[in-house]
CSV table of N, CA and C in Angstrom, one decimal:
chain,number,residue,atom,x,y,z
A,8,MET,N,1.1,-1.0,0.2
A,8,MET,CA,-0.2,-0.3,-0.3
A,8,MET,C,1.1,1.6,0.3
A,9,PRO,N,0.6,2.1,-1.4
A,9,PRO,CA,1.8,3.1,-0.8
A,9,PRO,C,1.2,4.5,0.4
A,10,GLU,N,1.7,5.3,0.5
A,10,GLU,CA,1.4,5.8,1.9
A,10,GLU,C,0.4,6.9,0.6
A,11,LYS,N,1.1,7.6,-0.2
A,11,LYS,CA,-0.1,8.6,-0.6
A,11,LYS,C,0.1,8.3,-1.6
A,12,TYR,N,-1.0,8.2,-2.4
A,12,TYR,CA,-1.1,7.7,-4.3
A,12,TYR,C,-2.4,8.4,-4.4
A,13,MET,N,-3.6,8.7,-3.9
A,13,MET,CA,-4.7,9.6,-5.2
A,13,MET,C,-4.7,10.5,-4.0
A,14,PHE,N,-4.9,11.9,-4.1
A,14,PHE,CA,-5.3,12.7,-3.4
A,14,PHE,C,-4.6,12.6,-2.1
A,15,GLY,N,-3.3,12.9,-2.4
A,15,GLY,CA,-2.4,12.7,-0.7
A,15,GLY,C,-3.4,11.7,0.4
A,16,ARG,N,-3.5,10.8,0.1
A,16,ARG,CA,-4.2,9.8,1.0
A,16,ARG,C,-3.8,8.5,-0.1
A,17,ARG,N,-3.3,7.3,1.5
A,17,ARG,CA,-4.3,6.6,0.9
A,17,ARG,C,-5.3,5.4,0.1
A,18,PRO,N,-4.6,4.9,-1.0
A,18,PRO,CA,-5.9,4.2,-1.3
A,18,PRO,C,-7.0,3.4,-1.0
A,19,PRO,N,-8.0,3.6,-0.5
A,19,PRO,CA,-8.6,1.9,-0.1
A,19,PRO,C,-8.5,0.9,-0.2
A,20,ILE,N,-8.1,0.2,-1.8
A,20,ILE,CA,-7.3,-1.0,-1.4
A,20,ILE,C,-6.3,-1.0,-1.9
A,21,PRO,N,-5.6,-2.0,-1.5
A,21,PRO,CA,-4.1,-2.0,-2.2
A,21,PRO,C,-4.0,-2.3,-3.7
A,22,LEU,N,-3.4,-1.5,-4.6
A,22,LEU,CA,-3.1,-1.6,-6.0
A,22,LEU,C,-1.6,-3.0,-6.7
A,23,TRP,N,-2.5,-3.2,-7.7
A,23,TRP,CA,-2.5,-4.5,-8.1
A,23,TRP,C,-1.3,-5.1,-9.2
A,24,ASN,N,-1.0,-6.1,-9.9
A,24,ASN,CA,0.6,-6.5,-10.8
A,24,ASN,C,1.1,-5.4,-9.8
A,25,LYS,N,1.4,-5.0,-8.7
A,25,LYS,CA,3.0,-4.8,-7.9
A,25,LYS,C,3.8,-6.7,-7.7
A,26,LYS,N,5.4,-5.7,-8.2
A,26,LYS,CA,6.0,-6.2,-7.5
A,26,LYS,C,6.1,-5.9,-5.8
A,27,ILE,N,6.4,-7.2,-5.4
A,27,ILE,CA,6.2,-7.1,-4.2
A,27,ILE,C,7.9,-8.0,-3.4
A,28,ASN,N,8.9,-7.4,-2.5
A,28,ASN,CA,9.8,-8.5,-2.0
A,28,ASN,C,10.6,-8.0,-0.5
A,29,MET,N,9.7,-9.5,-0.1
A,29,MET,CA,9.5,-9.4,1.4
A,29,MET,C,10.9,-9.8,2.2
A,30,ILE,N,11.2,-9.4,2.7
A,30,ILE,CA,12.7,-9.7,3.4
A,30,ILE,C,12.3,-10.2,4.8
A,31,ILE,N,12.8,-11.4,5.1
A,31,ILE,CA,12.7,-11.6,6.6
A,31,ILE,C,13.8,-12.1,7.8
A,32,GLY,N,14.0,-10.9,8.1
A,32,GLY,CA,15.7,-11.4,8.8
A,32,GLY,C,15.3,-12.4,9.8
A,33,ASP,N,16.5,-12.6,11.1
A,33,ASP,CA,16.3,-13.6,12.4
A,33,ASP,C,15.6,-12.7,13.5
A,34,PRO,N,14.8,-13.0,14.6
A,34,PRO,CA,14.4,-12.9,15.4
A,34,PRO,C,15.3,-11.8,15.8
A,35,ILE,N,15.0,-10.6,17.2
A,35,ILE,CA,15.2,-9.8,17.5
A,35,ILE,C,15.3,-10.6,19.4
A,36,GLU,N,15.6,-10.5,19.9
A,36,GLU,CA,16.1,-11.4,21.3
A,36,GLU,C,16.2,-9.9,22.2
A,37,PHE,N,15.3,-9.7,23.0
A,37,PHE,CA,14.8,-8.6,23.9
A,37,PHE,C,15.0,-9.1,25.9
A,38,ASP,N,15.6,-9.0,25.6
A,38,ASP,CA,15.9,-9.8,27.7
A,38,ASP,C,15.9,-8.5,29.0
A,39,LEU,N,14.5,-8.0,28.6
A,39,LEU,CA,13.9,-7.1,29.1
A,39,LEU,C,14.3,-6.7,30.2
A,40,PRO,N,14.0,-7.8,31.3
A,40,PRO,CA,14.8,-7.6,32.7
A,40,PRO,C,16.2,-7.4,33.0
A,41,ALA,N,16.7,-8.4,32.1
A,41,ALA,CA,18.6,-7.2,31.7
A,41,ALA,C,18.3,-6.1,32.0
A,42,MET,N,17.3,-5.8,31.0
A,42,MET,CA,17.8,-4.4,30.1
A,42,MET,C,17.0,-3.2,30.8
A,43,SER,N,16.7,-3.6,31.6
A,43,SER,CA,15.5,-2.6,33.1
A,43,SER,C,16.3,-2.6,33.7
A,44,GLU,N,17.1,-3.4,34.1
A,44,GLU,CA,18.1,-3.2,35.1
A,44,GLU,C,19.4,-2.2,34.9
A,45,GLU,N,19.7,-2.7,33.7
A,45,GLU,CA,21.4,-1.4,32.6
A,45,GLU,C,20.8,-0.7,32.5
A,46,ALA,N,19.3,-0.6,32.4
A,46,ALA,CA,18.7,0.9,32.9
A,46,ALA,C,18.7,1.8,33.3
A,47,ILE,N,18.1,1.3,35.0
A,47,ILE,CA,17.8,1.8,35.8
A,47,ILE,C,19.7,2.7,36.6
A,48,ALA,N,20.2,0.3,36.3
A,48,ALA,CA,21.3,1.5,36.8
A,48,ALA,C,22.0,2.9,36.1
A,49,ARG,N,22.2,2.5,34.3
A,49,ARG,CA,23.0,4.1,33.4
A,49,ARG,C,22.2,6.0,33.5
A,50,SER,N,20.9,5.1,34.0
A,50,SER,CA,20.1,6.8,34.2
A,50,SER,C,20.8,7.6,35.2
A,51,ARG,N,20.8,6.9,36.2
A,51,ARG,CA,21.3,7.4,37.6
A,51,ARG,C,22.4,8.5,37.0
A,52,ASN,N,23.3,7.7,36.5
A,52,ASN,CA,24.6,8.7,35.8
A,52,ASN,C,23.7,9.5,35.0
A,53,ASN,N,22.9,9.9,33.8
A,53,ASN,CA,22.8,10.4,33.1
A,53,ASN,C,22.0,11.3,33.2
A,54,SER,N,21.4,12.9,33.4
A,54,SER,CA,20.2,13.5,33.9
A,54,SER,C,19.4,13.6,32.0
A,55,PHE,N,18.9,13.3,31.8
A,55,PHE,CA,17.3,13.4,31.0
A,55,PHE,C,16.1,14.6,31.1
A,56,PRO,N,16.1,15.8,30.3
A,56,PRO,CA,15.8,16.7,31.0
A,56,PRO,C,14.0,16.1,30.7
A,57,THR,N,13.5,16.0,32.1
A,57,THR,CA,11.7,15.9,32.7
A,57,THR,C,10.7,16.5,31.9
A,58,ILE,N,9.9,15.1,31.0
A,58,ILE,CA,8.5,15.7,31.1
A,58,ILE,C,7.1,15.5,31.1
A,59,GLY,N,7.4,14.5,32.3
A,59,GLY,CA,6.6,14.0,32.6
A,59,GLY,C,5.6,12.7,32.6
A,60,TRP,N,6.5,11.9,32.2
A,60,TRP,CA,5.9,10.7,32.0
A,60,TRP,C,5.5,9.7,33.9
A,61,PRO,N,4.8,9.2,33.6
A,61,PRO,CA,4.6,8.2,35.2
A,61,PRO,C,5.5,6.9,35.6
A,62,ARG,N,6.2,6.6,36.3
A,62,ARG,CA,6.4,6.2,36.8
A,62,ARG,C,5.7,4.7,36.2
A,63,THR,N,6.5,3.8,35.9
A,63,THR,CA,5.7,2.3,35.6
A,63,THR,C,5.7,1.3,36.9
A,64,SER,N,4.6,0.4,36.4
A,64,SER,CA,4.7,-0.7,37.8
A,64,SER,C,5.8,-1.7,38.0
A,65,ASP,N,7.4,-1.2,36.9
A,65,ASP,CA,8.6,-1.9,37.0
A,65,ASP,C,9.4,-1.1,38.2
A,66,GLY,N,8.7,0.1,38.8
A,66,GLY,CA,10.1,1.2,39.3
A,66,GLY,C,10.9,1.8,38.2
A,67,LEU,N,11.1,1.8,37.2
A,67,LEU,CA,11.2,2.1,36.2
A,67,LEU,C,10.4,4.2,36.2
A,68,ASP,N,11.6,5.1,36.2
A,68,ASP,CA,11.5,6.6,36.0
A,68,ASP,C,11.7,6.8,34.4
A,69,GLU,N,11.4,8.6,34.1
A,69,GLU,CA,11.4,8.7,33.6
A,69,GLU,C,12.7,8.9,32.7
A,70,ALA,N,13.7,8.6,33.4
A,70,ALA,CA,15.0,9.0,33.0
A,70,ALA,C,15.7,7.2,32.8
A,71,ALA,N,15.1,6.2,33.0
A,71,ALA,CA,14.7,4.7,33.3
A,71,ALA,C,14.3,4.3,31.6
A,72,GLN,N,13.4,4.7,31.8
A,72,GLN,CA,12.4,4.8,30.8
A,72,GLN,C,13.0,5.6,29.5
A,73,ARG,N,13.1,6.7,29.7
A,73,ARG,CA,13.5,6.9,27.9
A,73,ARG,C,14.9,6.0,27.2
A,74,TYR,N,16.4,5.8,28.5
A,74,TYR,CA,17.1,5.0,28.5
A,74,TYR,C,16.7,3.7,27.8
A,75,LEU,N,15.6,2.8,27.8
A,75,LEU,CA,15.3,1.6,27.6
A,75,LEU,C,15.0,2.2,26.3
A,76,TYR,N,14.0,3.1,26.1
A,76,TYR,CA,13.5,2.8,25.3
A,76,TYR,C,14.6,3.8,23.6
A,77,THR,N,15.4,4.3,23.7
A,77,THR,CA,16.5,5.0,22.6
A,77,THR,C,17.0,3.1,23.1
A,78,THR,N,17.6,2.8,24.0
A,78,THR,CA,18.7,1.0,24.1
A,78,THR,C,17.8,0.3,22.5
A,79,VAL,N,16.6,0.0,22.7
A,79,VAL,CA,15.4,-1.3,22.4
A,79,VAL,C,15.9,-0.4,21.2
A,80,SER,N,15.0,0.9,20.8
A,80,SER,CA,14.6,1.7,19.0
A,80,SER,C,16.5,1.1,18.4
A,81,GLU,N,17.0,1.1,19.2
A,81,GLU,CA,19.1,1.2,18.8
A,81,GLU,C,18.9,0.4,18.3
A,82,LYS,N,18.5,-1.4,18.5
A,82,LYS,CA,18.3,-2.8,18.9
A,82,LYS,C,17.8,-3.1,17.4
A,83,ILE,N,16.2,-2.3,17.4
A,83,ILE,CA,15.4,-2.4,15.5
A,83,ILE,C,16.3,-1.7,14.3
A,84,ARG,N,16.8,-0.1,15.0
A,84,ARG,CA,17.6,0.3,13.5
A,84,ARG,C,18.5,-0.6,13.3
A,85,VAL,N,19.2,-1.1,14.3
A,85,VAL,CA,21.0,-1.9,13.5
A,85,VAL,C,20.3,-3.2,13.2
A,86,ALA,N,19.4,-4.1,13.2
A,86,ALA,CA,18.2,-5.6,12.9
A,86,ALA,C,17.8,-5.0,11.7
A,87,MET,N,17.4,-3.8,11.1
A,87,MET,CA,16.3,-3.2,9.9
A,87,MET,C,17.3,-2.9,9.3
A,88,GLU,N,18.7,-1.8,9.2
A,88,GLU,CA,19.9,-1.9,8.6
A,88,GLU,C,20.3,-2.7,8.4
A,89,ARG,N,20.8,-4.3,8.6
A,89,ARG,CA,21.2,-5.2,8.4
A,89,ARG,C,20.1,-5.6,7.2
A,90,LEU,N,18.6,-5.5,7.4
A,90,LEU,CA,18.0,-6.2,6.1
A,90,LEU,C,17.9,-5.6,5.1
A,91,ARG,N,18.6,-3.6,4.7
A,91,ARG,CA,18.2,-3.0,3.7
A,91,ARG,C,19.5,-3.4,3.5
A,92,CYS,N,21.1,-3.5,3.9
A,92,CYS,CA,22.3,-4.0,2.9
A,92,CYS,C,21.7,-5.2,2.6
A,93,TYR,N,20.5,-6.0,2.8
A,93,TYR,CA,20.8,-7.2,2.8
A,93,TYR,C,20.4,-7.1,1.2
């Protein structure tokens, strides 16, 4: 489905007779408990400007959540970049 096709909007149905390439890579493994502990430890050393994120039930404050989000995003970006180069 193209993002913008007719009148700047997505078409209501998929376009047909188009070549589609699908590349499926290896699964991405996340050890969330270990990553959360690392985020808590590292966020104490870094100062992020706060914007009011609530504390999670796991006890992650905003700085730890932002560090964890950045770490997970970077891991996904690296995996996608590997697929793009494939």
